[in-house]
Short mmCIF file of C-alpha atoms and ligand atoms in Angstrom, two decimals:
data_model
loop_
_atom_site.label_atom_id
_atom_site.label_comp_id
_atom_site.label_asym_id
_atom_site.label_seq_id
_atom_site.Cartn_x
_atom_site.Cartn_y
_atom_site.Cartn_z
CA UNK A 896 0.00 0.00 0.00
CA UNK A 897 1.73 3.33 -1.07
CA UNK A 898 0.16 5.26 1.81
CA UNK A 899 2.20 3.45 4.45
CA UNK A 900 5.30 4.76 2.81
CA UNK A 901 3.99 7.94 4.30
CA UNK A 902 3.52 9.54 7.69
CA UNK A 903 0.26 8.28 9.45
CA UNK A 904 -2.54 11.07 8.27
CA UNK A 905 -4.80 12.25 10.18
CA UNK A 906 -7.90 11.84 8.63
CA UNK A 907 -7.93 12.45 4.91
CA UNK A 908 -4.82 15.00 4.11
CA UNK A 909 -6.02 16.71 0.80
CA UNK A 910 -2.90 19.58 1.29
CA UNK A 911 -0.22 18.59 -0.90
CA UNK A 912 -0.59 21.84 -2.98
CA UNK A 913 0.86 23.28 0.24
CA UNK A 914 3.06 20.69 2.17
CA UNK A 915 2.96 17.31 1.09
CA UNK A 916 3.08 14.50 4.03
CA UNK A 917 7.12 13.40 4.54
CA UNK A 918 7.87 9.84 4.04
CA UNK A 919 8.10 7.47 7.15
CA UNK A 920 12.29 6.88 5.49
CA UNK A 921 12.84 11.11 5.50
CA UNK A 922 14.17 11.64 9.37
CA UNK A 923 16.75 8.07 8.46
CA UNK A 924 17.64 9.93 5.74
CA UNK A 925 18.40 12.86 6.80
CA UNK A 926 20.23 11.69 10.08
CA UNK A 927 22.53 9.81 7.71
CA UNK A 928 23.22 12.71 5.19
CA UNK A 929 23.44 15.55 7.65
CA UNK A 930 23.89 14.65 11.38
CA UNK A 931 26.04 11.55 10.96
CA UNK A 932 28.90 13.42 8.89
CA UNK A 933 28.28 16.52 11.63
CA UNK A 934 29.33 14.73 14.78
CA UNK A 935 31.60 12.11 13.02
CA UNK A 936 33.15 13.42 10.05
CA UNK A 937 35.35 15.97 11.54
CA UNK A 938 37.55 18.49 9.24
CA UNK A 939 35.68 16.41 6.45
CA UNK A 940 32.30 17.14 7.13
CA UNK A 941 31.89 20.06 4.35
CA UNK A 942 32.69 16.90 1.86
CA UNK A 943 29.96 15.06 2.83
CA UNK A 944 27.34 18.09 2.77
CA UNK A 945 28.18 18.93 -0.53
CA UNK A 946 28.18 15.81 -1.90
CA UNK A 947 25.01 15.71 -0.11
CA UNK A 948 23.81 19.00 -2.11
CA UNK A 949 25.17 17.14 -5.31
CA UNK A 950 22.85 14.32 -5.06
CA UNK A 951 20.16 17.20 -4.77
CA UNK A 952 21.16 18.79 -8.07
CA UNK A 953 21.50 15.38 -9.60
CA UNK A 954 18.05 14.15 -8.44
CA UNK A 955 16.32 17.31 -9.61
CA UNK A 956 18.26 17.07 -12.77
CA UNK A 957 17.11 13.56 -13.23
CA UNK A 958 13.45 14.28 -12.50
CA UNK A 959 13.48 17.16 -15.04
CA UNK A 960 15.16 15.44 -17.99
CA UNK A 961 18.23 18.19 -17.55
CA UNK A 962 22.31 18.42 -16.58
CA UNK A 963 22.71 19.01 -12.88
CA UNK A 964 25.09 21.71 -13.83
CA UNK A 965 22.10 23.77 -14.38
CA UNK A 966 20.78 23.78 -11.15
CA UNK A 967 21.50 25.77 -8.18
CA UNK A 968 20.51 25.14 -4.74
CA UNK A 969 18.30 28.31 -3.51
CA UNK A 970 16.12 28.36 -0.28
CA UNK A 971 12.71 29.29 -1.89
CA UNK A 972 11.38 30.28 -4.95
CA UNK A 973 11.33 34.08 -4.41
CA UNK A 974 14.32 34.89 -3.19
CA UNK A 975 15.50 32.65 -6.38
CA UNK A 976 13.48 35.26 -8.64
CA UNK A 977 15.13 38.03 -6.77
CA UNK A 978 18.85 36.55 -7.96
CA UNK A 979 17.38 36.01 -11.64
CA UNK A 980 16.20 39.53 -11.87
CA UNK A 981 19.30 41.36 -10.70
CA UNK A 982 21.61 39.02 -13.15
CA UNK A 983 19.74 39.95 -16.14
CA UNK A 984 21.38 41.45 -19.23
CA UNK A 985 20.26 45.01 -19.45
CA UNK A 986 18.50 46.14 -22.84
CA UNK A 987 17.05 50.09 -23.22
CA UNK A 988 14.11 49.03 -25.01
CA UNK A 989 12.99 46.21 -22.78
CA UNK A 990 11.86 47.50 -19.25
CA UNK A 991 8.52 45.07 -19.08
CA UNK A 992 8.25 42.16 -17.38
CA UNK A 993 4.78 40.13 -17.99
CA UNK A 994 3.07 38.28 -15.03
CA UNK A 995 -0.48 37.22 -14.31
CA UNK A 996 -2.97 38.48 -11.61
CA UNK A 997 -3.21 35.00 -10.84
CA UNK A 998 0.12 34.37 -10.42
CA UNK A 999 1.68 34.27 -7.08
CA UNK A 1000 1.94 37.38 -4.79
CA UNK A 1001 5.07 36.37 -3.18
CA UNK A 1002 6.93 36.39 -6.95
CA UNK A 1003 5.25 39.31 -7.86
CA UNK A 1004 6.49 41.41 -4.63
CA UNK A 1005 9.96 39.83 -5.74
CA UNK A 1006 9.75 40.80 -8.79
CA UNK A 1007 8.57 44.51 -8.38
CA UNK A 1008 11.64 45.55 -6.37
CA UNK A 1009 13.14 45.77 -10.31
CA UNK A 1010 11.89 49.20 -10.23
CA UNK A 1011 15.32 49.97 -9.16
CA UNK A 1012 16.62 49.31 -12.40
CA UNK A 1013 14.25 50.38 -14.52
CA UNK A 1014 11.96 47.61 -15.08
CA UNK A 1015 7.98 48.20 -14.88
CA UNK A 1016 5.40 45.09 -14.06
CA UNK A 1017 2.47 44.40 -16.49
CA UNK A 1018 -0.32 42.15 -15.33
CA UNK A 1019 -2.11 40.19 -17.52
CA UNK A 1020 -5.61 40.70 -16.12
CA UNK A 1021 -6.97 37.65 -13.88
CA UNK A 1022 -9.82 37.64 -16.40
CA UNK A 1023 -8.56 36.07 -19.39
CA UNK A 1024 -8.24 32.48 -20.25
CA UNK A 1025 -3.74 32.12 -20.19
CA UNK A 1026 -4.94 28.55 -21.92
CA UNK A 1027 -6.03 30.40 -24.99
CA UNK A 1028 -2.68 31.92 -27.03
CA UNK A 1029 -4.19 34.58 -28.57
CA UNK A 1030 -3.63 36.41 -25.10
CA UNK A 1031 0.04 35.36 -25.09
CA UNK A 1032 0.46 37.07 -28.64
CA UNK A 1033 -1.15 40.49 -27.33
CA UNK A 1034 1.33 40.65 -24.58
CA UNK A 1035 4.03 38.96 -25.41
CA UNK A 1036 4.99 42.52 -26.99
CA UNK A 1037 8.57 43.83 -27.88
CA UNK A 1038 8.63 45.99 -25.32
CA UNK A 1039 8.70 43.46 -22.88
CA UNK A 1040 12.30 41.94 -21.30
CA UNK A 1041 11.03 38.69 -19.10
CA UNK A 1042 7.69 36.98 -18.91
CA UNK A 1043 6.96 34.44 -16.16
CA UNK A 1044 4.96 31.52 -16.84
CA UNK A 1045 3.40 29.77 -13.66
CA UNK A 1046 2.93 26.08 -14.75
CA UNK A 1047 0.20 25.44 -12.10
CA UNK A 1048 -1.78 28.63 -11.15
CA UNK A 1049 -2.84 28.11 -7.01
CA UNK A 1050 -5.78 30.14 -6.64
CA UNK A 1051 -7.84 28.84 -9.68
CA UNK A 1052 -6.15 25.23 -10.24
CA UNK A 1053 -4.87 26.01 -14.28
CA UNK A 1054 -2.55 24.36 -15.94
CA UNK A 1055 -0.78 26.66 -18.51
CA UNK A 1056 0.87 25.42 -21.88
CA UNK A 1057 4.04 26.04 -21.21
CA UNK A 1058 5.53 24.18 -24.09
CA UNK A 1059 3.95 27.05 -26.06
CA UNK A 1060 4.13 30.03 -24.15
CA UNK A 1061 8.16 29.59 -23.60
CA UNK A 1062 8.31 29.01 -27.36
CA UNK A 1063 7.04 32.24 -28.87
CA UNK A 1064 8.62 34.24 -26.13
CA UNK A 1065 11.50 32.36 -27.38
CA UNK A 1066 10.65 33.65 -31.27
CA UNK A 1067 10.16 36.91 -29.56
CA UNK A 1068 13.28 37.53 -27.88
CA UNK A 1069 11.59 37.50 -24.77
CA UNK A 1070 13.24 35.75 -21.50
CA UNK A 1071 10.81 33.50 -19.88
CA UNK A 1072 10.92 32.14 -15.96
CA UNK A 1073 8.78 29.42 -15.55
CA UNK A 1074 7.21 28.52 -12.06
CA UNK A 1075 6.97 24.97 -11.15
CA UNK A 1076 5.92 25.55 -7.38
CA UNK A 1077 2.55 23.49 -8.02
CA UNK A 1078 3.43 21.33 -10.86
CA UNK A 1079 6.88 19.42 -9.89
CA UNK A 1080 5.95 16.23 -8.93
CA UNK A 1081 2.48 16.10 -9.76
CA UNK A 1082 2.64 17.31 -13.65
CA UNK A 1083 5.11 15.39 -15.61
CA UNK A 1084 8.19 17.48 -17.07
CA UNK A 1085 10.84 17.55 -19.43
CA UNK A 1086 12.73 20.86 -19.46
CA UNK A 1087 13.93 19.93 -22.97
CA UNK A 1088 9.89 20.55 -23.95
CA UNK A 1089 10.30 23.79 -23.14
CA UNK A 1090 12.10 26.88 -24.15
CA UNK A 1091 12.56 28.63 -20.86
CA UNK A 1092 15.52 30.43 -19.86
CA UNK A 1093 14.68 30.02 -16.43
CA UNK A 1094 13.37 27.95 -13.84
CA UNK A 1095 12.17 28.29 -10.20
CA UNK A 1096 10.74 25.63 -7.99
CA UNK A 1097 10.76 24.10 -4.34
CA UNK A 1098 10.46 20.46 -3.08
CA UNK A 1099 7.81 21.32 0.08
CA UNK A 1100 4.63 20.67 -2.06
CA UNK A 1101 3.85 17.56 -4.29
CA UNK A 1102 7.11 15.89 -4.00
CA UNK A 1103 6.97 15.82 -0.09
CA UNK A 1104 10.30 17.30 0.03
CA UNK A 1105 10.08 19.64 3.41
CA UNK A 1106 10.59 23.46 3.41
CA UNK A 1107 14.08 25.34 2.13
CA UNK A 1108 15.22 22.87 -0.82
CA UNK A 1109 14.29 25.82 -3.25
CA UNK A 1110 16.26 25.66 -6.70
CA UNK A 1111 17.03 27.27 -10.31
CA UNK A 1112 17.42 26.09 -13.34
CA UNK A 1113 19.16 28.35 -16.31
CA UNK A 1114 19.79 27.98 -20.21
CA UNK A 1115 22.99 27.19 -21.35
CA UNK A 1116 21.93 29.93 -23.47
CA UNK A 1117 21.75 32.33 -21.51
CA UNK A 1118 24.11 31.37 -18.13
CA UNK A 1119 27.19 33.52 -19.70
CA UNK A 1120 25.10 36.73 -19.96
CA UNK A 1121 23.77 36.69 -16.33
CA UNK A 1122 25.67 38.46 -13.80
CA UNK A 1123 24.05 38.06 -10.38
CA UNK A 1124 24.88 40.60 -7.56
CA UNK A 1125 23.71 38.40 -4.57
CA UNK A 1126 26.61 36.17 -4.64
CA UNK A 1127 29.06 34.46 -1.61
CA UNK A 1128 32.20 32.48 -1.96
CA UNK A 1129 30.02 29.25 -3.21
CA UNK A 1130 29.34 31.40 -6.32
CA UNK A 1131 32.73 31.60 -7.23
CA UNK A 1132 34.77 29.70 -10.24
CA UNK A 1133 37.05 27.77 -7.13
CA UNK A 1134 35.48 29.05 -3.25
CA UNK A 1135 38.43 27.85 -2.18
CA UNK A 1136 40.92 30.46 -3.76
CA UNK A 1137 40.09 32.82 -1.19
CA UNK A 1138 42.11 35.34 -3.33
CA UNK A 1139 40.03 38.71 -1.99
CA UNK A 1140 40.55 40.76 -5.12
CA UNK A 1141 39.93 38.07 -7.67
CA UNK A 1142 35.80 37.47 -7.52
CA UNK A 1143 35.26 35.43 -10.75
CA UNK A 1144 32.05 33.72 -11.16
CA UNK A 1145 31.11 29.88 -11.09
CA UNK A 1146 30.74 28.58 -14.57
CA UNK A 1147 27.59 26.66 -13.92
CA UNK A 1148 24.14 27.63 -12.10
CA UNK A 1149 26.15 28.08 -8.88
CA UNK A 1150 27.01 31.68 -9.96
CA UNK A 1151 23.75 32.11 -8.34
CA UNK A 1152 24.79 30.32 -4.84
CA UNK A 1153 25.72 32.75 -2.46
CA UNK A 1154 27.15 32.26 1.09
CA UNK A 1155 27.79 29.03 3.12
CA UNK A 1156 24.58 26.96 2.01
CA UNK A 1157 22.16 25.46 4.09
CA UNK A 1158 22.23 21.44 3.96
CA UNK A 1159 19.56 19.87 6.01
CA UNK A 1160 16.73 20.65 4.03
CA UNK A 1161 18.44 19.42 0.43
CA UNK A 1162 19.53 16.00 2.24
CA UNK A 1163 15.89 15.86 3.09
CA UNK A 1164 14.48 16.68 -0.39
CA UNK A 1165 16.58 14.28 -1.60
CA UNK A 1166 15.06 11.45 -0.51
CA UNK A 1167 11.56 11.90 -1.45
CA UNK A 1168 12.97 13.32 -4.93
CA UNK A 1169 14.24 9.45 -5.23
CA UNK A 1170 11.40 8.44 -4.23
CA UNK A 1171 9.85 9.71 -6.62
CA UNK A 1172 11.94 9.18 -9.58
CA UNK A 1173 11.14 5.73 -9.06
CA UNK A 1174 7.58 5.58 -8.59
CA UNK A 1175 7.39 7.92 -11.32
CA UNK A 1176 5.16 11.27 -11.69
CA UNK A 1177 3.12 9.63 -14.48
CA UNK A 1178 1.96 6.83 -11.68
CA UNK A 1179 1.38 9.76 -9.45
CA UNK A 1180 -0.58 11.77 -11.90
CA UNK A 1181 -2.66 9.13 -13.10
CA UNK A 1182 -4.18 8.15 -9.48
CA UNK A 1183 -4.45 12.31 -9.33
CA UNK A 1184 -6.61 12.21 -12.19
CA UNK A 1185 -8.59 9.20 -11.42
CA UNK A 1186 -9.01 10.37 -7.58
CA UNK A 1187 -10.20 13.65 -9.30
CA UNK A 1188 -12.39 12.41 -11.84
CA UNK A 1189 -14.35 10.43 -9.04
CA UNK A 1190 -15.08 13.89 -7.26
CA UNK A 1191 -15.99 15.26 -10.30
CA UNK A 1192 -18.42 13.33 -12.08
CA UNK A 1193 -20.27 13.40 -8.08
CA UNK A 1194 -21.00 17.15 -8.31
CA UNK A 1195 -23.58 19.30 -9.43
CA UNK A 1196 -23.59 22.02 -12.36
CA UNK A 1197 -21.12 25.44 -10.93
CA UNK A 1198 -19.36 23.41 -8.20
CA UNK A 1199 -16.36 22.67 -10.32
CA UNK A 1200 -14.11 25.76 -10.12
CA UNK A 1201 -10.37 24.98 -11.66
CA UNK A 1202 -10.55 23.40 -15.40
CA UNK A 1203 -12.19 19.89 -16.14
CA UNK A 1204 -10.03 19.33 -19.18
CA UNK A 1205 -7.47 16.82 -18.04
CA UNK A 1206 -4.31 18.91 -19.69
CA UNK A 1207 -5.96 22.31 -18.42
CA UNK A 1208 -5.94 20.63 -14.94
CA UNK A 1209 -3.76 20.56 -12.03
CA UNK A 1210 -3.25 18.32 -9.34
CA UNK A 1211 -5.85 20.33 -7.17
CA UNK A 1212 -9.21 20.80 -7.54
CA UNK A 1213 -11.16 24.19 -6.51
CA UNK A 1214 -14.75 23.46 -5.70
CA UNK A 1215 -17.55 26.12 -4.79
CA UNK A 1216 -20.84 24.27 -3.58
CA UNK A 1217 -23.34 27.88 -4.11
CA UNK A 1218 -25.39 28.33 -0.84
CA UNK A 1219 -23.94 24.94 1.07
CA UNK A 1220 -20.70 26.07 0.65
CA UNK A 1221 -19.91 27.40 3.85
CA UNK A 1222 -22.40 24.41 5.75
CA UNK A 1223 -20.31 21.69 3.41
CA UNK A 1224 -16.88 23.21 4.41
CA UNK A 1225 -17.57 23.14 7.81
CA UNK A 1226 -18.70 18.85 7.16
CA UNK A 1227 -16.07 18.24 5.43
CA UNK A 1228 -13.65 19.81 8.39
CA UNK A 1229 -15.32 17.69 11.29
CA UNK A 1230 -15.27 15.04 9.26
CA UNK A 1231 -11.50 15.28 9.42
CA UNK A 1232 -10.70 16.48 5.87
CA UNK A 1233 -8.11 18.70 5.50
CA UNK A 1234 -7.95 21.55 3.12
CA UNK A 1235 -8.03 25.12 2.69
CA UNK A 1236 -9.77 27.99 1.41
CA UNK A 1237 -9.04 30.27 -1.49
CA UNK A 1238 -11.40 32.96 -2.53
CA UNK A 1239 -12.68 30.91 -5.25
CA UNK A 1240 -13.56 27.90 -3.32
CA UNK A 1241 -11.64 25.37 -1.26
CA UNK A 1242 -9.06 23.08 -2.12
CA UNK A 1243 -8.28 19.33 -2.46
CA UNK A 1244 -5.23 18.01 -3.90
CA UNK A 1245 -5.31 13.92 -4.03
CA UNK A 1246 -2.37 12.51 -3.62
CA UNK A 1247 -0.34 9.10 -4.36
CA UNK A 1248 -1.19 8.15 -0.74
CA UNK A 1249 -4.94 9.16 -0.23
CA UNK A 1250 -6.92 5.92 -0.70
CA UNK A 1251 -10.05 5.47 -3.09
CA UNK A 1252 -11.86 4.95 0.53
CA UNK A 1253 -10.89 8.42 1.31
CA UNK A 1254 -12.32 9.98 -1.84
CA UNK A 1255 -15.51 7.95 -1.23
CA UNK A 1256 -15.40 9.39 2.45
CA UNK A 1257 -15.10 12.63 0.62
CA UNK A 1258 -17.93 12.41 -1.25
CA UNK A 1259 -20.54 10.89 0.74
CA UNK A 1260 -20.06 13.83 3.43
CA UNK A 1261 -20.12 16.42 0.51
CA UNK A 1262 -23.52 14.57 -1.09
CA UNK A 1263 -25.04 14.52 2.52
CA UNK A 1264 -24.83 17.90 3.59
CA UNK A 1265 -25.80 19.68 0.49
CA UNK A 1266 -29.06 22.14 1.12
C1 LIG B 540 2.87 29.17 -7.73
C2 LIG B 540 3.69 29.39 -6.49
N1 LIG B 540 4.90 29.99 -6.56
C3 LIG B 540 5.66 30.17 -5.47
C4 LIG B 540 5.24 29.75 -4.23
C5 LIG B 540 6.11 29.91 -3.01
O1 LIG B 540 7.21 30.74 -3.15
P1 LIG B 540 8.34 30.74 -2.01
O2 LIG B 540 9.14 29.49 -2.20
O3 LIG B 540 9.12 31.95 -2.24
O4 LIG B 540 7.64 30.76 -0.69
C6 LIG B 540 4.00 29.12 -4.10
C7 LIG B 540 3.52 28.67 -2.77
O5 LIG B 540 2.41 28.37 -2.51
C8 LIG B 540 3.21 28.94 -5.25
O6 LIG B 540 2.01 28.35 -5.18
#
């Protein structure tokens, strides 16, 4: 049973769009890859750690279909953006950078403090359908330097076509960063697919990876023309020279590093990353889909918020149940459900380890209590 790989729920956990359950092999894990080495490894234990960080970057890179030399540790996805958007090349005629309303507000507040240098934020309005690329070609316009493309939208439960998007900013000239926050481990991906120049992601959601394993991935198209100004000894060409006047940068995605890098939380990612790899997202997307569909074809006209299309969809489901919404939600909570709210409905994200027994649970308590 996959379930028991996982932490005992309590109840029926439906919040993996916001911190999937750790597996039961995680603390082991972690004990072996970051405490062991601390209190026995001595003057050696920094080669342990980063070999430890090394299996991250090959893990992710292995997931992704990528090199691991394209990946650099970070501790969450905006602070990642932050690097990215200092680094960029500078261009006169390109001060735009394209988001979404619907995108989220912790990468937009990122992203705004590159007023400093110029750059201006256009939203495309929450309103329009980012499934539909006639709206890509009306913004996508020259004026515009980097767009960012969030795979898996949180509040509304969209799956964008990124394949597409990344490609005619691509024909454009446009830089794309692509946010894989809700999609890594749930949504199948091959970075070679896409056109992106960037990448941002974490490991705390779908792939059960625990808080601070953030990451990004860069073009070997663009690596040499990005110049970070948040960097640290790890984002030099050797740390190790220690040669004060002689900063040169990494030649890889570790130009991005920074300081002495945090370790506990990439040993921990690490393992459920594995994990992963070798169930395989497609097995975990497929149960999704089918755990989904079994909600779905239960409720009435209007409850079904996010997209019913199966390649529209994400791994969550927003549902608004009309006049028993608030009566349903409150059900569905003392019947030991848990999810959360957005304002377009609540949330439930099935996962690899919530059982068909659980959906069924789900459902019954939903088609009870409606008015
Ligand atoms: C689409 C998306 N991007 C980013 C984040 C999180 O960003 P950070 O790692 O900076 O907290 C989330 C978290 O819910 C998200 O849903």
């Amino acid at each position: 049973m996959m379930e028991d790989k996982f932490v005992k729920q309590q109840g029926t956990y439906m919040l993996s769009h916001s911190v999937g359950l750790p597996l039961k092999t995680t603390q082991s894990a972690a004990d072996a890859g970051f405490w062991q080495p601390w209190s026995t490894g001595g003057e050696n234990v920094w080669d342990h750690w980063l070999a430890g960080i090394q299996r991250f970057r090959a893990s992710l890179a292995k997931l992704l279909n990528s090199d691991s030399s394209q990946f650099c540790p970070q501790s969450n996805i905006s602070s990642a953006v932050n690097k990215i958007i200092f680094s960029l090349p500078r261009s006169e005629h390109k001060k735009v950078i394209l988001m979404s309303e619907e995108d989220f507000p912790s990468v937009a507040y990122a992203l705004q403090q590159s007023s400093v240098l110029g750059y201006q934020i256009r939203y495309i309005p929450r309103n329009l359908d980012l499934n539909n690329m006639q709206v890509w070609d009306e913004y996508l316009t020259d004026d515009v330097a980097l767009v960012v493309v969030t795979q898996v939208q949180s509040n509304n439960g969209a799956q964008l076509p990124v394949a597409e998007i990344t490609a005619m900013a691509n024909e454009r000239s446009v830089l794309s960063l692509v946010d894989v926050a809700q999609s890594i481990g749930i949504i199948p991906i091959d970075i070679q697919l896409w056109r992106a120049d960037f990448i941002v992601g974490s490991c705390v959601k779908w792939l059960s990876g625990g808080p601070g394993a953030g990451f990004l991935w860069i073009s070997a198209d663009v690596i040499d023309q990005c110049e970070p100004q948040n960097v640290g000894w790890f984002s030099h060409e050797d740390p190790f020279e220690f040669d004060i006047h002689n900063f040169r940068y990494a030649k890889d995605a570790l130009k991005f590093w920074g300081g002495t890098p945090s370790v506990h939380p990439f040993v921990v990612a690490t393992t459920s990353l594995n994990f992963v790899i070798d169930l395989g997202v497609e097995t975990i997307r497929e149960h999704n889909l089918a755990m989904a569909d079994r909600i779905i074809n239960t409720l009435a006209e209007g409850e079904l918020v996010s997209p019913l299309q199966p390649n529209h969809r994400s791994g969550t489901l927003i549902l608004h149940f009309g006049d028993s919404h608030g009566y349903i939600a409150n059900m569905l909570k003392s019947s030991d459900v848990s999810f959360d709210s957005r304002s377009k409905g609540i949330r439930l994200s099935p996962h690899i380890y919530n059982s068909v027994h659980q959906i069924d649970h789900l459902i019954q308590t939903v088609s009870d209590n409606r008015r």
